[in-house]
Short mmCIF file of C-alpha atoms in Angstrom, two decimals:
data_model
loop_
_atom_site.label_atom_id
_atom_site.label_comp_id
_atom_site.label_asym_id
_atom_site.label_seq_id
_atom_site.Cartn_x
_atom_site.Cartn_y
_atom_site.Cartn_z
CA MET A 1 54.50 -23.54 -5.25
CA THR A 2 56.23 -26.86 -4.60
CA THR A 3 54.84 -29.08 -1.98
CA PHE A 4 56.53 -31.93 -0.10
CA SER A 5 55.93 -34.62 2.38
CA LYS A 6 56.03 -33.36 5.88
CA ASN A 7 58.27 -36.19 7.03
CA ASP A 8 60.83 -35.24 4.53
CA LEU A 9 61.26 -31.61 5.78
CA LEU A 10 60.29 -31.12 9.42
CA THR A 11 63.05 -29.15 11.15
CA ASP A 12 63.30 -26.49 13.83
CA ASP A 13 63.36 -23.98 10.86
CA HIS A 14 59.75 -24.85 10.10
CA ILE A 15 58.75 -24.26 13.71
CA THR A 16 60.36 -20.93 14.73
CA PRO A 17 58.74 -17.97 13.05
CA ILE A 18 60.91 -15.08 11.72
CA ASP A 19 61.86 -12.33 14.10
CA PHE A 20 59.33 -9.77 12.87
CA GLU A 21 60.85 -7.11 15.17
CA SER A 22 64.23 -7.13 13.75
CA ILE A 23 63.84 -7.75 10.02
CA ASP A 24 64.96 -5.20 7.62
CA GLY A 25 62.89 -5.13 4.38
CA PHE A 26 61.14 -8.06 2.97
CA PRO A 27 63.03 -11.49 3.12
CA GLU A 28 63.06 -13.50 -0.04
CA SER A 29 62.19 -16.50 1.98
CA HIS A 30 58.74 -15.04 2.45
CA SER A 31 58.24 -13.85 -1.13
CA TRP A 32 55.59 -15.98 -2.95
CA PRO A 33 55.26 -15.91 -6.57
CA GLN A 34 52.31 -13.96 -8.14
CA PHE A 35 50.99 -17.06 -9.91
CA ASP A 36 51.43 -20.80 -9.33
CA GLU A 37 50.03 -24.13 -10.72
CA SER A 38 48.59 -24.80 -7.18
CA LEU A 39 45.89 -22.86 -5.38
CA ASN A 40 48.19 -20.41 -4.10
CA LYS A 41 47.56 -17.52 -6.69
CA ILE A 42 47.72 -14.06 -5.29
CA GLN A 43 44.98 -12.45 -7.18
CA THR A 44 41.76 -11.98 -5.06
CA HIS A 45 38.30 -10.49 -5.63
CA ASP A 46 35.82 -9.46 -2.98
CA LEU A 47 33.20 -11.98 -2.27
CA LYS A 48 29.61 -10.62 -2.92
CA ASP A 49 27.60 -10.43 0.23
CA SER A 50 24.96 -12.67 -1.29
CA LEU A 51 27.41 -15.65 -1.66
CA ILE A 52 28.42 -16.40 2.04
CA PRO A 53 25.33 -15.87 4.31
CA VAL A 54 25.45 -14.27 7.65
CA ILE A 55 22.95 -16.48 9.53
CA ASP A 56 21.10 -15.19 12.76
CA LEU A 57 21.06 -18.31 15.13
CA ALA A 58 17.96 -16.77 16.77
CA SER A 59 16.15 -17.00 13.43
CA PRO A 60 13.38 -19.83 13.18
CA ASN A 61 14.90 -20.78 9.86
CA ALA A 62 18.59 -20.82 11.01
CA LYS A 63 18.80 -24.73 10.65
CA THR A 64 17.45 -24.54 7.03
CA LEU A 65 20.02 -21.73 6.06
CA ILE A 66 22.87 -23.43 7.77
CA SER A 67 22.27 -26.74 5.90
CA GLN A 68 22.06 -24.88 2.64
CA ALA A 69 25.29 -23.09 3.39
CA CYS A 70 27.07 -26.19 4.29
CA GLY A 71 26.00 -27.94 1.04
CA THR A 72 26.68 -24.96 -1.18
CA TRP A 73 29.84 -23.35 0.10
CA GLY A 74 31.05 -25.35 3.24
CA VAL A 75 31.38 -21.93 5.00
CA PHE A 76 28.96 -19.43 6.72
CA GLN A 77 28.96 -16.59 9.37
CA VAL A 78 26.84 -16.70 12.39
CA VAL A 79 25.55 -13.87 14.71
CA ASN A 80 23.52 -14.00 17.89
CA HIS A 81 25.50 -17.00 18.87
CA GLY A 82 25.38 -16.45 22.49
CA VAL A 83 29.08 -15.95 23.27
CA PRO A 84 29.47 -12.81 25.20
CA PHE A 85 30.93 -9.80 23.42
CA GLU A 86 33.11 -8.97 26.35
CA LEU A 87 34.78 -12.45 26.36
CA VAL A 88 35.52 -12.22 22.62
CA LYS A 89 37.17 -8.82 23.12
CA LYS A 90 39.14 -10.26 26.19
CA VAL A 91 40.45 -13.10 23.99
CA GLU A 92 41.68 -10.68 21.37
CA SER A 93 43.20 -8.48 23.85
CA GLU A 94 45.09 -11.36 25.64
CA SER A 95 46.22 -12.62 22.23
CA ARG A 96 47.60 -9.21 21.43
CA ARG A 97 49.39 -9.15 24.85
CA LEU A 98 50.93 -12.63 23.99
CA PHE A 99 52.22 -11.70 20.54
CA ALA A 100 53.46 -8.32 21.85
CA LEU A 101 56.14 -10.09 23.88
CA THR A 102 59.73 -10.22 22.50
CA THR A 103 60.54 -13.09 19.98
CA GLN A 104 63.03 -14.30 22.74
CA GLU A 105 60.32 -14.42 25.40
CA LYS A 106 57.85 -16.13 23.08
CA CYS A 107 60.38 -18.72 21.92
CA LYS A 108 60.53 -19.93 25.52
CA VAL A 109 57.38 -21.85 24.83
CA LEU A 110 58.46 -22.86 21.28
CA ARG A 111 56.46 -25.96 20.03
CA SER A 112 58.72 -28.98 19.81
CA VAL A 113 59.40 -30.82 16.67
CA ASP A 114 56.86 -33.53 17.64
CA GLY A 115 54.82 -31.31 19.76
CA ALA A 116 51.22 -30.03 19.32
CA THR A 117 50.99 -26.94 21.62
CA GLY A 118 52.94 -23.71 22.21
CA TYR A 119 54.35 -20.96 20.03
CA GLY A 120 55.41 -21.46 16.46
CA SER A 121 55.12 -21.26 12.65
CA PRO A 122 52.10 -22.78 11.05
CA LYS A 123 52.05 -26.59 11.18
CA LEU A 124 51.60 -26.72 7.36
CA SER A 125 54.82 -24.87 6.68
CA PRO A 126 56.90 -28.00 5.85
CA PHE A 127 54.62 -28.51 2.79
CA PHE A 128 55.76 -25.37 1.16
CA ASP A 129 59.12 -23.99 -0.10
CA LYS A 130 58.20 -20.50 0.97
CA ARG A 131 57.58 -19.25 4.43
CA MET A 132 54.40 -17.62 5.74
CA TRP A 133 53.92 -14.23 7.41
CA HIS A 134 52.50 -15.69 10.49
CA GLU A 135 53.26 -16.59 14.04
CA GLY A 136 50.84 -18.75 16.20
CA PHE A 137 50.12 -20.06 19.72
CA THR A 138 48.28 -23.32 19.97
CA ILE A 139 46.31 -24.54 23.00
CA MET A 140 44.73 -28.00 23.64
CA GLY A 141 42.91 -27.86 27.10
CA SER A 142 44.92 -26.05 29.70
CA CYS A 143 47.52 -23.51 28.79
CA VAL A 144 48.77 -22.84 32.34
CA ASP A 145 52.27 -24.41 31.87
CA ASP A 146 53.00 -22.20 29.01
CA ALA A 147 51.43 -19.21 30.29
CA LYS A 148 53.51 -19.46 33.55
CA VAL A 149 56.59 -19.43 31.61
CA LEU A 150 55.51 -16.24 29.69
CA TRP A 151 54.03 -14.43 32.65
CA PRO A 152 55.34 -16.11 35.93
CA HIS A 153 53.25 -13.73 38.09
CA GLU A 154 50.49 -12.63 35.68
CA TYR A 155 49.41 -15.83 33.81
CA GLN A 156 46.05 -16.29 35.44
CA ARG A 157 44.19 -13.76 33.53
CA PHE A 158 45.26 -15.29 30.21
CA CYS A 159 44.44 -18.75 31.32
CA ASP A 160 41.03 -17.70 32.71
CA THR A 161 40.11 -16.10 29.46
CA MET A 162 41.20 -18.90 27.26
CA ASP A 163 39.37 -21.53 29.43
CA ALA A 164 36.23 -19.57 29.53
CA TYR A 165 36.46 -18.94 25.66
CA GLN A 166 37.00 -22.70 24.96
CA ASN A 167 33.84 -23.57 27.27
CA GLN A 168 31.82 -21.13 25.15
CA MET A 169 33.11 -22.72 21.87
CA LYS A 170 32.30 -26.18 22.99
CA GLN A 171 28.66 -25.04 23.56
CA LEU A 172 28.38 -23.28 20.19
CA ILE A 173 29.97 -26.25 18.44
CA HIS A 174 27.25 -28.46 20.06
CA ASN A 175 24.50 -26.21 18.87
CA LEU A 176 25.79 -25.85 15.45
CA LEU A 177 26.50 -29.55 14.78
CA LEU A 178 22.93 -30.31 16.08
CA MET A 179 21.61 -27.94 13.34
CA ILE A 180 23.94 -29.42 10.56
CA LEU A 181 23.52 -33.07 11.25
CA GLU A 182 19.74 -33.25 12.07
CA PRO A 183 18.75 -32.66 8.43
CA LEU A 184 21.00 -35.51 7.52
CA ASP A 185 18.81 -37.79 9.54
CA VAL A 186 21.78 -39.42 11.15
CA THR A 187 21.56 -41.95 13.95
CA GLN A 188 21.92 -41.07 17.70
CA GLU A 189 25.21 -43.18 17.70
CA GLU A 190 26.51 -41.00 14.89
CA MET A 191 25.43 -37.80 16.59
CA ASN A 192 27.21 -38.90 19.76
CA TRP A 193 30.24 -39.51 17.72
CA ALA A 194 30.23 -36.09 16.29
CA ILE A 195 29.36 -34.42 19.48
CA PRO A 196 30.69 -36.69 22.39
CA ALA A 197 30.36 -36.01 25.91
CA HIS A 198 34.06 -36.92 26.54
CA ASP A 199 37.25 -37.26 24.56
CA SER A 200 36.60 -34.96 21.73
CA GLN A 201 39.43 -33.23 20.07
CA SER A 202 39.60 -29.57 20.50
CA VAL A 203 42.27 -26.99 19.61
CA LEU A 204 42.41 -23.25 20.15
CA GLN A 205 44.70 -21.59 17.76
CA LEU A 206 45.57 -17.87 18.23
CA ASN A 207 47.15 -16.32 15.01
CA SER A 208 49.26 -13.28 14.49
CA TYR A 209 49.80 -11.64 11.10
CA PRO A 210 52.21 -8.71 11.70
CA SER A 211 51.90 -5.76 9.28
CA CYS A 212 53.84 -6.67 6.16
CA PRO A 213 56.09 -4.31 3.88
CA ASN A 214 55.13 -6.17 0.81
CA PRO A 215 51.64 -7.82 1.31
CA SER A 216 51.24 -8.36 -2.50
CA GLN A 217 53.92 -11.22 -2.40
CA ALA A 218 53.31 -12.39 1.01
CA VAL A 219 50.89 -15.19 2.34
CA GLY A 220 49.67 -15.35 5.91
CA LEU A 221 48.54 -18.80 5.89
CA ALA A 222 48.83 -20.97 2.68
CA SER A 223 45.80 -22.68 1.09
CA HIS A 224 44.57 -25.69 2.92
CA THR A 225 41.51 -27.40 4.29
CA ASP A 226 40.96 -27.99 7.93
CA SER A 227 41.28 -31.59 9.06
CA LEU A 228 38.57 -31.98 11.76
CA LEU A 229 34.83 -31.65 11.70
CA LEU A 230 34.12 -27.97 12.09
CA THR A 231 36.07 -24.73 12.66
CA ILE A 232 34.98 -21.48 14.40
CA LEU A 233 36.99 -18.46 13.48
CA ASN A 234 36.88 -14.94 14.68
CA GLN A 235 38.53 -12.58 12.38
CA CYS A 236 38.67 -9.93 15.09
CA GLY A 237 37.55 -7.03 12.74
CA ILE A 238 40.26 -7.13 10.22
CA ASP A 239 39.77 -8.83 6.79
CA GLY A 240 42.26 -11.41 5.80
CA LEU A 241 40.29 -14.75 5.26
CA GLU A 242 39.88 -15.98 1.73
CA ILE A 243 38.05 -18.90 0.26
CA PHE A 244 38.65 -20.67 -3.04
CA VAL A 245 35.36 -20.92 -5.02
CA GLU A 246 35.43 -23.28 -7.97
CA GLY A 247 35.07 -21.31 -11.36
CA LEU A 248 35.42 -17.98 -9.42
CA GLY A 249 38.80 -18.22 -7.80
CA TRP A 250 39.80 -16.63 -4.56
CA ARG A 251 37.27 -14.54 -2.74
CA ARG A 252 37.60 -12.53 0.42
CA VAL A 253 35.28 -13.17 3.31
CA GLN A 254 34.33 -9.80 4.84
CA SER A 255 34.72 -9.44 8.41
CA VAL A 256 31.30 -8.76 10.18
CA GLU A 257 31.07 -7.09 13.53
CA GLY A 258 30.00 -9.71 16.21
CA ALA A 259 30.13 -12.57 13.73
CA PHE A 260 32.00 -15.90 13.62
CA VAL A 261 32.99 -17.70 10.39
CA VAL A 262 32.11 -21.33 10.50
CA ASN A 263 33.63 -23.81 8.04
CA VAL A 264 33.57 -27.58 7.20
CA GLY A 265 36.50 -29.61 7.79
CA ASP A 266 37.67 -32.91 6.20
CA LEU A 267 35.97 -35.32 8.47
CA LEU A 268 32.59 -33.57 8.16
CA HIS A 269 33.20 -33.78 4.45
CA ILE A 270 33.79 -37.54 4.72
CA PHE A 271 30.84 -38.13 7.02
CA SER A 272 28.49 -36.15 4.80
CA ASN A 273 29.66 -38.40 1.85
CA ALA A 274 30.97 -35.14 0.16
CA ARG A 275 27.55 -33.44 0.45
CA PHE A 276 29.38 -30.73 2.39
CA PRO A 277 32.52 -29.33 0.75
CA ALA A 278 35.57 -28.93 2.87
CA VAL A 279 36.32 -25.39 1.86
CA THR A 280 39.87 -24.49 0.83
CA HIS A 281 40.84 -21.26 2.44
CA ARG A 282 43.94 -19.09 3.31
CA ALA A 283 44.97 -15.95 5.07
CA MET A 284 46.46 -12.84 3.57
CA VAL A 285 48.27 -10.00 5.17
CA ASN A 286 48.15 -6.18 4.79
CA GLN A 287 50.67 -3.35 5.22
CA SER A 288 48.86 -1.14 7.76
CA GLU A 289 47.49 -3.36 10.47
CA HIS A 290 48.80 -6.24 12.64
CA ARG A 291 45.90 -8.78 12.20
CA ILE A 292 44.87 -11.24 14.92
CA SER A 293 42.53 -14.25 14.53
CA VAL A 294 41.29 -16.87 16.78
CA ALA A 295 40.25 -20.31 15.44
CA TYR A 296 38.68 -23.21 17.33
CA PHE A 297 38.79 -26.60 15.86
CA HIS A 298 36.54 -29.54 17.04
CA GLY A 299 36.73 -33.25 15.98
CA PRO A 300 35.58 -36.58 17.38
CA PRO A 301 37.70 -38.94 19.44
CA ALA A 302 41.00 -39.70 17.81
CA GLU A 303 40.37 -43.46 18.56
CA SER A 304 37.02 -43.51 16.90
CA ARG A 305 36.42 -44.14 13.12
CA VAL A 306 35.28 -41.87 10.50
CA ALA A 307 33.17 -42.96 7.50
CA PRO A 308 30.09 -41.67 5.53
CA SER A 309 26.81 -41.70 7.61
CA SER A 310 25.04 -44.96 7.48
CA LYS A 311 22.20 -43.11 5.80
CA PHE A 312 24.15 -43.01 2.55
CA GLN A 313 23.65 -46.34 0.54
CA LYS A 314 26.72 -45.68 -1.72
CA PRO A 315 29.59 -44.34 0.49
CA GLY A 316 32.19 -42.50 -1.30
CA PHE A 317 34.91 -42.99 1.26
CA LYS A 318 36.22 -45.88 3.10
CA SER A 319 35.86 -46.29 6.83
CA LEU A 320 39.09 -45.65 8.87
CA PRO A 321 40.25 -44.65 12.41
CA VAL A 322 40.27 -40.90 12.84
CA LYS A 323 43.91 -40.97 13.90
CA GLU A 324 44.80 -42.70 10.72
CA TYR A 325 43.14 -40.08 8.63
CA LEU A 326 45.09 -37.38 10.45
CA SER A 327 48.33 -39.29 9.94
CA LEU A 328 47.43 -39.27 6.24
CA LYS A 329 46.95 -35.53 6.28
CA TYR A 330 50.17 -35.10 8.17
CA LYS A 331 51.99 -36.92 5.47
CA HIS A 332 50.06 -36.15 2.28
CA PHE A 333 48.30 -32.85 2.97
CA PHE A 334 46.02 -32.11 -0.05
CA GLU A 335 46.11 -35.63 -1.34
CA ALA A 336 44.71 -37.09 1.91
CA LEU A 337 41.06 -36.88 0.88
CA SER A 338 41.74 -38.53 -2.26
CA LEU A 339 43.51 -41.49 -0.51
CA VAL A 340 40.38 -42.37 1.19
CA ARG A 341 37.86 -42.11 -1.49
CA THR A 342 36.34 -45.57 -2.68
#
């Protein structure tokens, strides 16, 4: 699949999802080739249960297992994470309520060309010449302004649910990063950088993958790595997440009841001096079910600098402002990490 510089292609067409309610058949614009020179090959194999661990955070050896998983795969699943089951289900229910609105209603809060929040297509859309079978809603902090537009008299329930979930995610991120970073013997200053009391970057992304008439030629979310430090994903009980394993190809990550998928992002890859791989992943679709997923992304302050931990005597990446790296990713996508290697 051909990729492009985002600056060359960003238009309203890359922001507005297709009207899934009114399409007849399977549009050519969403038909991806079976094979491709990039990582977007359609063929998938089930991932053996032994490869990606499901880690009980209440276990005394959870820290060791997480460190091993980060170093081997860059991804793992967690249970007994402390996030109330009822809240997780409310987030899924409220997400479905949002995506059940008509396309006309959802487009009232369409993300602007230079905006970060609201309804729209994946932000990586401009890098590919085929469109993705996806619609999303992005939240950074309070979502009350958009929610009031969507539900003028019934917005509070949505906002309260998303606010409560973001608070739970912040606590879980804090706990996970402590377990991930302590074995690296990082300094207290570096720990404060990764888990700041204020000014951290956090994004809550609601994803919708409607049932697809031709899933074998569709892609829900094209292959990519996440840009920030750490991502927590709820698959909401329906498989669709796949990771690319070197030498093995694409492997499906099975949805586990009550579990979150946790994966390493670019900034943690840099900070760990490539000890932790930034896992390449994608989302696929199916013909029978409308799949919802909920992702929470965490990163350090945009004005701070990212570099390998001072504990590494031979840093493999140069030091640069976080916002500069994100700008590189925005412009160069998969090439961004190679541009900051020393």
